[in-house]
């Protein structure tokens, strides 16, 4: 079955440090992959998406993600985290008109 | 980006009441979705629609029902609310040939 896995439930980083959130997918064909961010009590905001082409994808708020087929991964990165980046991050894959979401990674940022 | 609106944003209601959660979008998207999300948990698809007069049940069984009479409007109804329905409900939409879903701000429902 197709699935999306986020191995890290909770990550804590210091402000200004680099960040990498992990996402692994299980798909037979080329996947369509997304990263969303959710602030407390809010809906989901699209950070970036990968459909094809360049495997390094740039998104909003300084985030980027790299698609690695050999590792079945689509990890989200940011070189320098800001306190406002504290939120829940969801990786998702598209499958026959539906999005399959990972369980999310909660990011905490310390000053 | 799509403009997705959900009302109310917060609702506290007693057991047995009938409620309707509103969702509307202004981009003319054919596909619309409802997700249920418990605090700190993943999203579960409960209903979706490919267009007017189309409704399908999602992966998570839900006692709620939906309708799609107009393209822009996709309301969710609970005939008799129960405490087990307490959750956040998120609405989303996408273009007919698109794979990107755009989300509304959500409705937080508390059933006492």
PDB file of C-alpha atoms in Angstrom, chain B residues 1-111:
ATOM      1  CA  UNK B   1      -3.630  29.964  -4.218  1.00  0.00           C
ATOM      2  CA  UNK B   2      -7.279  29.244  -3.621  1.00  0.00           C
ATOM      3  CA  UNK B   3      -9.464  31.208  -1.256  1.00  0.00           C
ATOM      4  CA  UNK B   4     -11.190  28.716   1.008  1.00  0.00           C
ATOM      5  CA  UNK B   5     -13.539  29.873   3.702  1.00  0.00           C
ATOM      6  CA  UNK B   6     -14.888  27.906   6.618  1.00  0.00           C
ATOM      7  CA  UNK B   7     -17.512  28.961   9.104  1.00  0.00           C
ATOM      8  CA  UNK B   8     -17.806  28.892  11.982  1.00  0.00           C
ATOM      9  CA  UNK B   9     -14.178  28.840  13.070  1.00  0.00           C
ATOM     10  CA  UNK B  10     -15.142  27.611  16.531  1.00  0.00           C
ATOM     11  CA  UNK B  11     -18.327  25.894  17.676  1.00  0.00           C
ATOM     12  CA  UNK B  12     -19.343  24.645  21.108  1.00  0.00           C
ATOM     13  CA  UNK B  13     -22.605  22.759  21.085  1.00  0.00           C
ATOM     14  CA  UNK B  14     -24.590  20.320  23.169  1.00  0.00           C
ATOM     15  CA  UNK B  15     -25.127  16.641  22.478  1.00  0.00           C
ATOM     16  CA  UNK B  16     -27.971  15.849  20.101  1.00  0.00           C
ATOM     17  CA  UNK B  17     -27.910  19.122  18.212  1.00  0.00           C
ATOM     18  CA  UNK B  18     -27.810  19.269  14.448  1.00  0.00           C
ATOM     19  CA  UNK B  19     -24.877  21.215  13.037  1.00  0.00           C
ATOM     20  CA  UNK B  20     -23.693  22.260   9.615  1.00  0.00           C
ATOM     21  CA  UNK B  21     -20.119  23.274   8.931  1.00  0.00           C
ATOM     22  CA  UNK B  22     -19.786  25.566   5.963  1.00  0.00           C
ATOM     23  CA  UNK B  23     -17.047  25.489   3.362  1.00  0.00           C
ATOM     24  CA  UNK B  24     -16.851  27.654   0.282  1.00  0.00           C
ATOM     25  CA  UNK B  25     -14.206  28.444  -2.294  1.00  0.00           C
ATOM     26  CA  UNK B  26     -14.031  31.219  -4.857  1.00  0.00           C
ATOM     27  CA  UNK B  27     -11.650  29.690  -7.401  1.00  0.00           C
ATOM     28  CA  UNK B  28     -14.112  27.491  -9.249  1.00  0.00           C
ATOM     29  CA  UNK B  29     -12.324  24.307  -8.203  1.00  0.00           C
ATOM     30  CA  UNK B  30     -14.188  21.122  -9.078  1.00  0.00           C
ATOM     31  CA  UNK B  31     -12.755  18.919  -6.360  1.00  0.00           C
ATOM     32  CA  UNK B  32     -13.437  19.498  -2.687  1.00  0.00           C
ATOM     33  CA  UNK B  33     -12.522  17.549   0.427  1.00  0.00           C
ATOM     34  CA  UNK B  34     -13.292  17.284   4.131  1.00  0.00           C
ATOM     35  CA  UNK B  35     -10.697  16.086   6.611  1.00  0.00           C
ATOM     36  CA  UNK B  36     -10.989  15.352  10.313  1.00  0.00           C
ATOM     37  CA  UNK B  37      -8.018  16.036  12.550  1.00  0.00           C
ATOM     38  CA  UNK B  38      -7.752  15.372  16.270  1.00  0.00           C
ATOM     39  CA  UNK B  39      -5.342  17.640  18.196  1.00  0.00           C
ATOM     40  CA  UNK B  40      -1.731  16.887  17.345  1.00  0.00           C
ATOM     41  CA  UNK B  41      -2.717  14.075  15.036  1.00  0.00           C
ATOM     42  CA  UNK B  42      -2.692  13.355  11.327  1.00  0.00           C
ATOM     43  CA  UNK B  43      -5.452  14.254   8.888  1.00  0.00           C
ATOM     44  CA  UNK B  44      -8.070  11.726   7.864  1.00  0.00           C
ATOM     45  CA  UNK B  45     -10.152  12.132   4.714  1.00  0.00           C
ATOM     46  CA  UNK B  46     -13.848  11.730   5.520  1.00  0.00           C
ATOM     47  CA  UNK B  47     -15.602  13.046   2.374  1.00  0.00           C
ATOM     48  CA  UNK B  48     -14.746  14.298  -1.080  1.00  0.00           C
ATOM     49  CA  UNK B  49     -16.471  15.516  -4.205  1.00  0.00           C
ATOM     50  CA  UNK B  50     -15.482  15.659  -7.868  1.00  0.00           C
ATOM     51  CA  UNK B  51     -18.086  18.286  -8.698  1.00  0.00           C
ATOM     52  CA  UNK B  52     -21.749  19.217  -8.445  1.00  0.00           C
ATOM     53  CA  UNK B  53     -23.941  16.301  -7.318  1.00  0.00           C
ATOM     54  CA  UNK B  54     -20.866  14.163  -6.667  1.00  0.00           C
ATOM     55  CA  UNK B  55     -20.035  13.009  -3.140  1.00  0.00           C
ATOM     56  CA  UNK B  56     -17.866  10.134  -1.965  1.00  0.00           C
ATOM     57  CA  UNK B  57     -16.917   8.736   1.407  1.00  0.00           C
ATOM     58  CA  UNK B  58     -13.314   8.992   2.409  1.00  0.00           C
ATOM     59  CA  UNK B  59     -10.938   6.634   4.113  1.00  0.00           C
ATOM     60  CA  UNK B  60     -12.200   7.299   7.637  1.00  0.00           C
ATOM     61  CA  UNK B  61     -15.774   6.353   8.395  1.00  0.00           C
ATOM     62  CA  UNK B  62     -17.803   9.319   9.574  1.00  0.00           C
ATOM     63  CA  UNK B  63     -21.377   9.843  10.727  1.00  0.00           C
ATOM     64  CA  UNK B  64     -21.417  13.167   8.958  1.00  0.00           C
ATOM     65  CA  UNK B  65     -22.944  13.774   5.533  1.00  0.00           C
ATOM     66  CA  UNK B  66     -22.084  16.227   2.777  1.00  0.00           C
ATOM     67  CA  UNK B  67     -23.773  17.773  -0.218  1.00  0.00           C
ATOM     68  CA  UNK B  68     -22.534  19.527  -3.349  1.00  0.00           C
ATOM     69  CA  UNK B  69     -25.314  21.510  -4.946  1.00  0.00           C
ATOM     70  CA  UNK B  70     -23.082  24.352  -6.102  1.00  0.00           C
ATOM     71  CA  UNK B  71     -19.479  24.214  -7.262  1.00  0.00           C
ATOM     72  CA  UNK B  72     -18.295  26.688  -4.667  1.00  0.00           C
ATOM     73  CA  UNK B  73     -20.084  25.224  -1.667  1.00  0.00           C
ATOM     74  CA  UNK B  74     -19.462  21.930   0.191  1.00  0.00           C
ATOM     75  CA  UNK B  75     -21.213  21.861   3.573  1.00  0.00           C
ATOM     76  CA  UNK B  76     -20.824  19.077   6.140  1.00  0.00           C
ATOM     77  CA  UNK B  77     -23.721  18.128   8.404  1.00  0.00           C
ATOM     78  CA  UNK B  78     -23.973  16.186  11.626  1.00  0.00           C
ATOM     79  CA  UNK B  79     -27.606  15.295  12.352  1.00  0.00           C
ATOM     80  CA  UNK B  80     -27.023  14.599  16.030  1.00  0.00           C
ATOM     81  CA  UNK B  81     -23.750  15.754  17.491  1.00  0.00           C
ATOM     82  CA  UNK B  82     -21.981  13.627  20.075  1.00  0.00           C
ATOM     83  CA  UNK B  83     -18.850  14.200  22.190  1.00  0.00           C
ATOM     84  CA  UNK B  84     -17.006  11.728  19.950  1.00  0.00           C
ATOM     85  CA  UNK B  85     -17.433  14.233  17.103  1.00  0.00           C
ATOM     86  CA  UNK B  86     -15.224  16.719  18.918  1.00  0.00           C
ATOM     87  CA  UNK B  87     -12.378  17.457  16.523  1.00  0.00           C
ATOM     88  CA  UNK B  88     -11.051  19.916  13.975  1.00  0.00           C
ATOM     89  CA  UNK B  89     -12.605  19.746  10.521  1.00  0.00           C
ATOM     90  CA  UNK B  90     -10.589  20.993   7.558  1.00  0.00           C
ATOM     91  CA  UNK B  91     -11.946  21.696   4.106  1.00  0.00           C
ATOM     92  CA  UNK B  92      -9.797  21.717   0.959  1.00  0.00           C
ATOM     93  CA  UNK B  93     -10.192  22.123  -2.777  1.00  0.00           C
ATOM     94  CA  UNK B  94      -8.211  21.480  -5.942  1.00  0.00           C
ATOM     95  CA  UNK B  95      -8.540  22.048  -9.656  1.00  0.00           C
ATOM     96  CA  UNK B  96     -10.116  19.294 -11.692  1.00  0.00           C
ATOM     97  CA  UNK B  97      -6.806  18.223 -13.208  1.00  0.00           C
ATOM     98  CA  UNK B  98      -4.708  19.468 -10.328  1.00  0.00           C
ATOM     99  CA  UNK B  99      -3.118  17.509  -7.546  1.00  0.00           C
ATOM    100  CA  UNK B 100      -2.434  20.370  -5.172  1.00  0.00           C
ATOM    101  CA  UNK B 101      -5.004  20.811  -2.435  1.00  0.00           C
ATOM    102  CA  UNK B 102      -5.564  24.191  -0.814  1.00  0.00           C
ATOM    103  CA  UNK B 103      -6.917  24.246   2.708  1.00  0.00           C
ATOM    104  CA  UNK B 104      -9.291  26.437   4.627  1.00  0.00           C
ATOM    105  CA  UNK B 105      -8.586  27.616   8.195  1.00  0.00           C
ATOM    106  CA  UNK B 106     -10.610  24.825   9.777  1.00  0.00           C
ATOM    107  CA  UNK B 107     -13.519  24.566  12.211  1.00  0.00           C
ATOM    108  CA  UNK B 108     -12.861  23.499  15.775  1.00  0.00           C
ATOM    109  CA  UNK B 109     -15.891  21.623  17.075  1.00  0.00           C
ATOM    110  CA  UNK B 110     -16.500  20.856  20.730  1.00  0.00           C
ATOM    111  CA  UNK B 111     -19.537  18.774  21.614  1.00  0.00           C
TER     112      UNK B 111
END
